Amino acid sequence: MNDLMVIAPILLPLMTLILCLGLEMSGKRTGMVSLISVGVTLAVATGLVMRVASGGTLTMAVGGWQPPFGIVIVADLLAALMVWISAFVVLAVMVYGVKGRGHGHQSGHAQVLIQGLLLGVNGSFLTGDLFNLYVWFEVMLISSFVLMVREKGIKQLGGGLIYVILNLLASAMFLCGAGMLYGELGTLNFADMAVKLSAVDDPAFVNTTGSLLFVAFAAKAGLFPFFFWLPASYHRADPALSALFAGLLTKVGVYALLRTFSLVFTDANGFSSDIILYISMATMIVGVLGAVAQYNVRRLLAFHIISQIGYMVAGIAIGTPLALASVIFYTLHHIAVKTCLFLVGGVLEMRTGSPDIRTHGGFYKTDPWLAVGFLIPALSLGGIPPLSGFWAKLNLMQAGVDTKEWLFIGVGLGVGILTLFSMVKIWNESFWKDAPEGMERNSLWPGKPYAAIFGFCCLTLVFSFYGKFVFGLCEDAADALHDPRVYIESVMGGEDK
Amino acid sequence: MITVLCILIGLIFAGATFCLLRRSLMRVLIGILLLGHGVNLLLLASSDPISRNVAILGEDGLPTAAGSADPLPQALILTAIVIGFGLSVFTLVLARSAYMRGGSDDMRELEREEEV
């Protein structure tokens, strides 16, 4: 039973994918099947978080082949939390509704591909093996590639091509790093690699492979200077889908960085991680400056993703237990908040028919609830107490003070102000000022988008007011990350389970 | 022998980088394909297959020759080839439809942002 629970977040999307494909081939609608399946996945993930929080890491050796030779699925608290939030995001985005183009063959197989995306994301979180991480990355990417170019306009195709090419380049780097690691260590299992790498006294080798993997994950996460694909493509996809990408894809990159650079490539193993802190600070600054200059609502939000990723990766570079706990909390908070903002941005675009916030106006008067749905995540993103973003930033800054990273503190606070500034820009232009003459105001499909936005606002409020409970979970997850022996023992000592 | 392989990998990477830096979409695609081959060769080289024997099991279930090559990198390469093949086909189709829509194979045209 244990085993089934660990692998269920991978199996459920896989089986639903096959089922949906079959149904669509025979011309049936699949929205409901898909929705129910994600609901079940969310329930399973909730159970998984509870089990792991009380009983410690669960592992499963696929096919009974024990590590380090077989493939292991590992659900530690970090992975379980990430699986839970992914299921929540996918569920909410499905409620919001992907623009349909009929059903059966005409549907563009959106449901199939969304299940594929969830499959890849959950697989990436749960795998305990570097090469499998590569395979799950590809599963996730190919689904997102096809979803990205669902509407075959030149804008989508152009954005999609940039996205595809830069991600293929990153995958090639990933594969190089993995191959060289295997050549030297003879293993690809994370836990086993951590053990064997600590015995290798060759800084050149550790830093070369570490840097290759860092570049690969940094490109997926959208770190400076590898982020160019992100603002070129995200805002061009369907609103619901771009919210899905914004919430999940870059965070899988952050997760991979968190896993690899807290377990395998650590200072203790001879990897010099100083550079990561500088790259993350550059990411924070460049991202937010890009956002300040934008007037396209979803493009502005896409630049914000980059800047916020900078905070998370800076926490990884600082590397104390408090910093790692804040990174995990930051990631959870950011997924909820950012997806919600993209959904609100999508509603604004649908209503006015234009992504340019200068042509919007007056939504505070006509749609006060939409305004609330924007304000909660926007203030949270800017770090206003008592919302979740404040707790995330506060703890991260505290970790910075503890390790005396004054430059990081200065950059972090400055970028926070600019973040708030650009959120206020959207607020002023779209909600507060009077509607400009001749602004279209399309009436919108009924309450579904509002239900999704409401769900994310509730989640943000839970993160804010039950912050201590959530942060406690994150601290437990971070303790396990900070002391790799726990992870290594639970994976390698798994024979008797 | 392994030195020759390493030089070959270096040349392939250099060629791939050169192609990737072109503005023509077709060249970029060729660069991506070349890069994939280079990476596969790198995986192969990292397991040093040339100085080792073929990994075949005899009737007694043991390798027929001592010091046989590690089969795992070869399995990895096979996986990488399959994934790379799928992605290349998708990218080619994508590039073709972008070319048909946009009438240009210049990357700068595709990147151009609407004035907002």
XYZ file of C-alpha atoms in Angstrom:
613
model
C 0.000 0.000 0.000
C 2.891 2.277 0.859
C 4.418 1.682 -2.514
C 1.254 2.415 -4.414
C 0.815 5.757 -2.694
C 4.296 6.893 -3.693
C 3.816 6.113 -7.350
C 0.118 7.069 -7.618
C 0.815 10.738 -8.498
C 2.656 9.400 -11.561
C 0.307 6.547 -12.445
C -2.938 8.518 -12.218
C -2.050 11.147 -14.852
C -0.534 8.429 -17.042
C -3.689 6.311 -17.022
C -5.925 9.349 -17.485
C -3.767 10.423 -20.410
C -4.329 7.097 -22.130
C -8.024 7.111 -21.292
C -8.516 10.683 -22.548
C -6.662 9.915 -25.758
C -8.940 6.942 -26.372
C -12.079 8.952 -25.633
C -11.003 11.825 -27.861
C -10.201 9.473 -30.715
C -13.798 8.303 -30.574
C -15.006 11.919 -30.517
C -16.092 12.231 -26.898
C -15.584 15.036 -24.411
C -12.882 14.461 -21.841
C -12.977 17.566 -19.638
C -14.883 15.903 -16.800
C -12.812 12.692 -16.739
C -9.660 14.747 -16.642
C -10.978 17.032 -13.903
C -12.013 14.119 -11.677
C -8.654 12.432 -12.158
C -6.764 15.559 -11.091
C -9.103 15.848 -8.091
C -8.175 12.297 -7.087
C -4.487 13.099 -7.626
C -4.862 16.094 -5.297
C -6.491 13.882 -2.648
C -3.714 11.294 -2.977
C -1.092 14.036 -2.753
C -2.724 15.363 0.427
C -2.522 11.874 1.905
C 1.097 11.593 0.792
C 2.048 14.879 2.486
C 0.377 13.744 5.720
C 2.081 10.352 5.681
C 5.500 11.730 4.881
C 5.157 14.518 7.451
C 4.395 12.027 10.194
C 6.272 8.925 9.069
C 9.316 10.155 7.160
C 10.483 9.607 3.599
C 8.782 6.897 1.539
C 10.723 5.131 -1.188
C 9.839 2.587 -3.787
C 12.211 0.562 -5.930
C 10.514 0.150 -9.299
C 10.239 -3.499 -10.283
C 11.896 -4.537 -7.022
C 15.406 -3.704 -8.304
C 17.121 -2.228 -5.315
C 19.142 0.988 -5.460
C 21.718 1.922 -6.561
C 21.081 -0.310 -9.604
C 17.328 -0.005 -9.980
C 15.178 3.062 -10.430
C 13.818 4.532 -7.213
C 10.843 6.760 -6.610
C 11.443 8.869 -3.514
C 8.799 10.914 -1.754
C 10.426 13.061 0.885
C 8.538 15.987 2.359
C 9.806 18.451 -0.256
C 8.711 16.230 -3.144
C 5.344 15.543 -1.510
C 4.654 19.251 -0.972
C 5.569 20.036 -4.579
C 3.339 17.239 -5.886
C 0.482 18.579 -3.790
C 0.773 22.151 -5.054
C 1.109 20.982 -8.687
C -2.106 18.996 -8.439
C -3.806 22.042 -6.911
C -2.598 24.319 -9.720
C -3.669 21.937 -12.469
C -7.086 21.475 -10.864
C -7.641 25.226 -10.579
C -6.511 25.865 -14.141
C -8.905 23.182 -15.384
C -11.734 24.842 -13.469
C -10.738 28.163 -15.049
C -11.157 26.490 -18.401
C -8.904 26.069 -21.396
C -10.308 27.720 -24.482
C -11.948 24.864 -26.346
C -12.086 24.334 -30.067
C -14.823 21.737 -30.116
C -14.157 18.211 -28.970
C -12.785 14.950 -30.291
C -10.171 15.476 -32.975
C -10.793 19.231 -33.047
C -10.025 19.755 -29.371
C -6.274 19.889 -29.974
C -6.038 17.229 -27.245
C -5.675 19.851 -24.516
C -6.741 17.491 -21.731
C -4.359 14.766 -22.893
C -1.474 17.216 -22.942
C -2.315 18.728 -19.560
C -2.258 15.233 -18.082
C 1.089 14.703 -19.817
C 2.380 17.896 -18.234
C 1.240 16.791 -14.779
C 2.823 13.390 -15.398
C 6.176 14.944 -16.246
C 6.063 17.422 -13.369
C 5.148 14.811 -10.757
C 7.725 12.407 -12.161
C 10.434 15.079 -11.886
C 9.539 15.716 -8.252
C 9.400 12.067 -7.236
C 12.337 10.529 -9.066
C 15.485 9.662 -7.160
C 17.684 9.274 -10.192
C 19.386 11.833 -12.404
C 18.704 10.198 -15.754
C 15.056 9.710 -14.916
C 14.899 13.380 -14.080
C 16.048 14.015 -17.653
C 13.346 11.738 -19.051
C 10.605 13.349 -16.918
C 11.844 16.784 -17.974
C 11.389 15.761 -21.590
C 7.884 14.395 -20.905
C 6.965 17.703 -19.326
C 8.599 19.765 -22.075
C 7.080 17.984 -25.042
C 3.613 18.422 -23.502
C 4.270 22.102 -22.898
C 5.711 22.548 -26.423
C 2.538 21.260 -28.017
C 0.287 23.228 -25.658
C 2.278 26.383 -26.355
C 1.622 26.256 -30.100
C -1.993 25.117 -29.840
C -3.190 28.262 -31.508
C -1.205 28.230 -34.689
C -0.752 31.959 -35.151
C 2.643 33.276 -36.159
C 3.094 34.794 -32.702
C 2.558 31.484 -30.948
C 4.732 29.600 -33.440
C 7.559 32.125 -33.133
C 7.415 32.159 -29.320
C 7.120 28.372 -29.305
C 10.203 27.942 -31.492
C 12.359 30.077 -29.218
C 11.069 28.128 -26.244
C 11.718 24.765 -27.911
C 15.217 25.553 -29.157
C 16.520 27.014 -25.905
C 15.061 24.144 -23.896
C 16.594 21.562 -26.250
C 19.932 23.286 -25.751
C 19.501 23.065 -21.977
C 18.573 19.379 -22.247
C 21.778 18.721 -24.201
C 23.785 20.337 -21.379
C 21.913 18.225 -18.849
C 22.712 15.041 -20.739
C 26.416 15.979 -21.010
C 26.577 16.535 -17.254
C 24.761 13.298 -16.498
C 26.971 11.304 -18.882
C 30.208 12.663 -17.442
C 29.011 12.017 -13.902
C 28.159 8.433 -14.770
C 31.514 7.943 -16.476
C 33.333 8.931 -13.296
C 31.027 7.667 -10.550
C 29.295 4.704 -12.183
C 25.906 5.654 -10.749
C 23.056 8.064 -11.420
C 21.131 7.598 -8.198
C 21.107 10.919 -6.276
C 21.874 9.361 -2.917
C 24.594 7.108 -4.293
C 26.125 10.009 -6.256
C 26.279 12.111 -3.098
C 28.173 9.342 -1.311
C 30.569 8.622 -4.156
C 31.224 12.250 -5.034
C 32.340 13.022 -1.480
C 35.118 10.490 -2.013
C 36.271 12.112 -5.272
C 38.999 14.656 -4.694
C 39.009 16.367 -8.064
C 37.680 19.941 -7.999
C 37.980 20.256 -11.779
C 35.666 17.306 -12.365
C 33.161 18.308 -9.667
C 32.977 21.882 -10.904
C 32.712 20.962 -14.597
C 29.829 18.524 -14.197
C 28.232 20.702 -11.535
C 28.334 23.719 -13.830
C 26.871 21.761 -16.756
C 23.939 20.677 -14.613
C 23.627 24.156 -13.149
C 23.362 25.726 -16.600
C 20.787 23.126 -17.647
C 18.568 23.684 -14.608
C 19.133 27.431 -14.665
C 17.842 27.575 -18.242
C 14.695 25.673 -17.212
C 14.248 27.830 -14.115
C 14.765 31.067 -16.075
C 17.888 32.381 -14.345
C 19.989 35.230 -15.715
C 21.459 34.994 -18.360
C 19.460 31.991 -19.594
C 15.923 33.365 -19.257
C 15.315 34.853 -22.698
C 12.907 32.155 -23.809
C 10.525 32.941 -20.967
C 9.332 36.487 -21.700
C 9.390 35.651 -25.420
C 6.860 32.852 -25.143
C 4.697 32.691 -22.011
C 2.370 35.583 -22.742
C 1.642 34.311 -26.243
C -0.096 31.087 -25.168
C -3.714 30.644 -24.128
C -4.320 32.457 -20.767
C -5.161 29.315 -18.776
C -2.180 27.457 -20.218
C 0.240 30.308 -19.667
C -0.914 30.393 -16.029
C -0.166 26.677 -15.830
C 3.321 27.170 -17.298
C 3.979 30.187 -15.084
C 3.010 28.243 -11.986
C 4.767 24.975 -12.638
C 7.514 24.797 -15.247
C 10.176 27.144 -13.906
C 9.570 25.794 -10.411
C 10.528 22.311 -11.576
C 13.887 23.850 -12.515
C 14.134 25.400 -9.043
C 13.289 22.035 -7.502
C 16.015 20.332 -9.545
C 18.525 22.983 -8.399
C 17.397 22.564 -4.813
C 17.734 18.792 -4.964
C 21.047 18.629 -6.808
C 22.872 21.488 -5.129
C 21.857 20.623 -1.589
C 22.555 16.912 -1.932
C 25.160 16.184 -4.592
C 27.111 19.338 -5.435
C 27.725 20.875 -2.051
C 30.639 22.903 -0.745
C 31.598 19.851 1.271
C 31.979 17.911 -1.977
C 34.181 20.619 -3.445
C 31.699 22.594 -5.556
C 32.172 26.334 -5.308
C 28.680 27.738 -5.027
C 29.513 31.448 -4.618
C 28.753 32.100 -8.260
C 25.155 30.951 -7.759
C 24.467 33.795 -5.332
C 25.764 36.405 -7.788
C 23.800 34.931 -10.670
C 20.643 34.949 -8.587
C 21.104 38.585 -7.618
C 21.575 39.531 -11.266
C 18.399 37.559 -12.025
C 16.420 39.469 -9.415
C 17.525 42.842 -10.755
C 17.210 42.144 -14.482
C 13.823 40.463 -14.047
C 12.232 43.279 -12.133
C 13.680 45.986 -14.396
C 12.210 44.129 -17.367
C 8.850 44.077 -15.596
C 8.915 47.787 -14.781
C 9.351 48.622 -18.468
C 6.424 46.492 -19.698
C 2.836 47.411 -20.515
C 1.696 43.998 -21.762
C 0.029 42.547 -18.687
C 1.089 38.919 -18.994
C 4.557 39.811 -20.296
C 5.021 42.034 -17.250
C 4.033 39.123 -15.021
C 6.392 36.805 -16.935
C 9.332 39.102 -16.112
C 8.274 38.931 -12.477
C 8.648 35.161 -12.498
C 12.320 35.630 -13.389
C 12.906 38.132 -10.635
C 11.206 35.934 -8.029
C 13.149 32.861 -9.166
C 16.222 34.913 -8.256
C 15.086 35.069 -4.609
C 14.558 31.319 -4.470
C 17.925 30.448 -5.980
C 19.670 32.963 -3.712
C 18.257 30.989 -0.799
C 19.693 27.793 -2.260
C 23.089 29.505 -2.537
C 22.967 30.664 1.108
C 22.198 27.093 2.049
C 21.516 27.295 5.805
C 18.493 25.306 7.082
C 16.516 28.531 7.514
C 17.389 29.641 3.970
C 16.343 26.282 2.497
C 13.081 26.336 4.471
C 12.378 29.848 3.165
C 13.108 28.702 -0.385
C 10.554 25.908 -0.092
C 7.987 28.255 1.462
C 8.798 30.881 -1.159
C 8.271 28.349 -3.951
C 4.887 27.219 -2.622
C 3.750 30.812 -2.093
C 5.043 31.901 -5.471
C 3.242 29.117 -7.352
C -0.103 30.077 -5.780
C 0.335 33.806 -6.230
C 1.793 33.823 -9.721
C -0.722 31.426 -11.215
C -3.511 33.557 -9.754
C -2.067 36.767 -11.241
C -1.778 35.130 -14.659
C -5.411 34.025 -14.438
C -6.493 37.578 -13.532
C -4.352 38.876 -16.400
C -6.101 36.394 -18.680
C -9.528 37.651 -17.600
C -8.469 41.265 -18.223
C -7.244 40.343 -21.703
C -10.421 38.444 -22.524
C -12.608 41.251 -21.291
C -10.888 44.045 -23.173
C -9.477 42.090 -26.098
C -6.087 43.717 -25.557
C -3.044 42.818 -23.475
C -1.970 46.471 -23.172
C -2.833 47.782 -19.700
C -2.867 51.371 -20.967
C -6.045 50.576 -22.891
C -7.725 49.046 -19.816
C -9.501 50.895 -17.041
C -12.345 51.005 -14.590
C -12.384 47.357 -13.569
C -12.504 48.335 -9.906
C -15.941 49.817 -10.537
C -17.353 47.124 -12.772
C -15.707 44.007 -11.295
C -14.864 44.649 -7.648
C -14.337 40.937 -6.981
C -11.810 40.683 -9.763
C -10.034 43.634 -8.167
C -9.897 41.774 -4.841
C -8.673 38.688 -6.689
C -5.837 40.792 -8.118
C -5.032 42.728 -4.974
C -4.470 39.767 -2.612
C -1.838 37.998 -4.743
C -0.301 41.278 -5.943
C 0.272 42.578 -2.427
C 1.498 39.166 -1.394
C 3.993 39.162 -4.263
C 5.196 42.604 -3.213
C 5.743 41.350 0.330
C 3.143 43.321 2.280
C 2.444 41.939 5.771
C 0.585 39.859 6.810
C 0.412 38.097 3.429
C 2.468 35.047 2.522
C 5.074 36.905 0.465
C 6.051 38.894 3.542
C 6.795 35.763 5.584
C 8.728 34.235 2.695
C 10.884 37.348 2.231
C 11.285 37.970 5.961
C 12.703 34.505 6.592
C 14.944 34.685 3.547
C 16.309 38.066 4.682
C 16.814 36.658 8.177
C 18.882 33.848 6.654
C 20.857 36.499 4.760
C 21.508 38.441 7.980
C 22.643 35.265 9.744
C 25.250 34.612 7.054
C 26.114 38.317 6.647
C 25.223 38.534 2.950
C 24.622 42.302 3.085
C 24.718 42.774 -0.676
C 21.941 40.219 -1.070
C 19.836 41.954 1.606
C 20.204 45.292 -0.181
C 19.321 43.838 -3.573
C 16.418 41.842 -2.129
C 14.808 44.849 -0.462
C 15.330 47.110 -3.481
C 13.840 44.552 -5.856
C 10.913 44.157 -3.448
C 10.075 47.837 -3.790
C 10.259 47.697 -7.581
C 8.039 44.577 -7.530
C 5.424 46.477 -5.579
C 5.810 49.415 -7.940
C 5.034 47.351 -11.023
C 2.062 45.702 -9.302
C 0.732 49.167 -8.484
C 1.217 50.002 -12.164
C -1.195 47.259 -13.212
C -3.582 48.283 -10.427
C -3.587 51.938 -11.506
C -3.907 51.271 -15.208
C -6.383 48.387 -15.291
C -8.465 48.827 -12.152
C -8.245 52.308 -10.719
C -8.310 54.848 -13.567
C -11.498 55.528 -15.498
C -12.151 53.381 -18.507
C -10.758 55.048 -21.629
C -13.196 56.017 -24.383
C -14.152 53.208 -26.661
C -12.772 50.396 -24.527
C -14.370 47.118 -25.463
C -15.834 45.239 -22.572
C -16.712 41.738 -23.684
C -19.061 39.928 -21.431
C -17.399 36.839 -20.127
C -18.275 33.225 -19.591
C -19.873 32.655 -16.168
C -18.267 32.108 -12.795
C -15.605 29.485 -13.624
C -12.618 31.848 -13.856
C -13.678 33.557 -10.662
C -13.895 30.190 -8.906
C -10.281 29.426 -9.851
C -9.056 32.875 -8.819
C -10.995 32.607 -5.560
C -9.365 29.227 -4.881
C -5.880 30.694 -5.258
C -6.753 33.684 -3.065
C -7.909 31.277 -0.348
C -4.678 29.305 -0.688
C -2.653 32.523 -0.418
C -4.588 33.491 2.709
C -3.996 30.035 4.187
C -0.257 30.436 3.529
C -0.473 33.869 5.170
C -2.462 33.180 8.309
C -1.429 29.583 8.885
C 2.101 30.545 7.874
C 3.570 29.007 11.002
C 2.097 25.600 10.231
C 3.134 25.680 6.573
C 6.559 27.032 7.421
C 6.929 24.256 9.989
C 6.415 21.717 7.211
C 8.959 23.563 5.072
C 11.453 23.541 7.952
C 11.073 19.774 8.305
C 11.605 19.393 4.564
C 14.650 21.682 4.702
C 16.193 19.803 7.623
C 16.072 16.646 5.544
C 17.723 18.545 2.666
C 20.368 20.120 4.820
C 21.456 16.813 6.289
C 21.831 14.592 3.216
C 22.464 11.542 5.392
C 18.741 11.293 6.114
C 17.937 11.150 2.402
C 20.806 8.790 1.643
C 19.830 6.398 4.430
C 16.190 6.319 3.451
C 17.056 5.553 -0.188
C 20.015 3.256 0.196
C 18.808 1.466 3.280
C 15.517 0.642 1.600
C 16.063 -3.099 1.093
C 13.922 -4.253 3.952
C 10.905 -2.081 3.085
C 41.590 5.825 -30.214
C 39.702 7.533 -27.392
C 41.671 10.703 -28.198
C 40.351 10.640 -31.765
C 36.829 10.237 -30.412
C 37.308 13.182 -28.066
C 38.600 15.400 -30.871
C 35.627 14.367 -33.007
C 33.214 15.290 -30.199
C 34.915 18.651 -29.863
C 34.593 19.288 -33.596
C 30.908 18.363 -33.567
C 30.255 20.703 -30.644
C 32.131 23.491 -32.411
C 30.108 22.962 -35.589
C 26.866 22.853 -33.620
C 27.708 26.086 -31.825
C 28.542 27.768 -35.130
C 25.191 26.718 -36.608
C 23.228 27.714 -33.496
C 24.596 31.234 -33.726
C 23.198 31.740 -37.257
C 20.006 33.704 -37.775
C 18.581 31.283 -40.310
C 16.139 28.932 -38.652
C 17.231 25.973 -40.763
C 20.856 26.369 -39.633
C 19.748 26.583 -36.011
C 17.877 23.314 -36.421
C 20.927 21.652 -37.949
C 22.903 22.957 -34.982
C 20.466 21.365 -32.547
C 20.630 18.034 -34.398
C 24.447 18.095 -34.459
C 24.541 18.937 -30.785
C 22.367 15.912 -30.020
C 24.810 13.639 -31.849
C 27.751 15.210 -30.066
C 26.141 14.605 -26.693
C 25.394 10.975 -27.546
C 29.008 10.424 -28.534
C 30.104 12.077 -25.299
C 27.952 9.655 -23.318
C 29.553 6.786 -25.208
C 33.066 8.113 -24.693
C 32.545 8.670 -20.972
C 32.131 4.915 -20.462
C 35.341 4.170 -22.409
C 33.903 1.373 -24.563
C 36.823 1.097 -26.942
C 39.408 -0.366 -24.621
C 36.904 -2.821 -23.177
C 35.371 -6.031 -24.471
C 31.888 -6.613 -25.770
C 29.379 -7.268 -23.012
C 27.916 -10.652 -23.926
C 26.982 -13.267 -21.353
C 28.096 -16.846 -21.905
C 26.008 -19.950 -21.185
C 27.069 -19.881 -17.542
C 25.552 -16.407 -17.130
C 28.938 -14.724 -16.751
C 30.558 -12.319 -19.224
C 32.478 -14.190 -21.926
C 35.465 -11.887 -21.617
C 36.900 -10.115 -18.611
C 36.706 -6.309 -18.434
C 33.577 -6.045 -20.549
C 32.050 -2.654 -21.327
C 29.369 -1.144 -19.115
C 26.040 -1.573 -20.930
C 24.213 1.179 -19.035
C 25.581 4.181 -20.987
C 24.507 2.404 -24.148
C 20.994 2.111 -22.754
C 21.122 5.794 -21.836
C 22.200 6.705 -25.353
C 19.375 4.661 -26.842
C 16.886 6.514 -24.644
C 18.460 9.836 -25.553
C 18.352 8.977 -29.274
C 14.651 8.084 -29.105
C 13.760 11.252 -27.190
C 15.978 13.337 -29.459
C 14.362 11.857 -32.554
C 10.851 12.684 -31.336
C 11.790 16.221 -30.400
C 13.631 16.825 -33.680
C 10.626 15.754 -35.712
C 8.376 18.037 -33.670
C 10.776 20.951 -34.033
C 11.036 20.436 -37.796
C 7.246 20.510 -38.157
C 7.084 23.590 -35.966
C 9.768 25.317 -38.003
C 7.996 24.458 -41.237
C 4.673 25.865 -40.078
C 6.358 28.993 -38.718
C 8.022 29.427 -42.101
C 4.735 28.911 -43.956
C 2.918 31.427 -41.736
C 5.643 34.007 -41.451
C 7.176 33.639 -44.912
C 10.644 34.030 -43.413
C 13.248 31.790 -41.952
C 14.979 34.604 -40.089
C 14.889 34.113 -36.311
C 14.680 37.860 -35.755
C 11.383 38.052 -37.610
C 9.882 35.354 -35.388
C 11.094 36.991 -32.240
C 9.721 40.397 -33.104
C 7.373 41.598 -30.441
C 4.202 43.444 -31.329
C 4.636 47.059 -30.242
C 3.125 47.183 -26.762
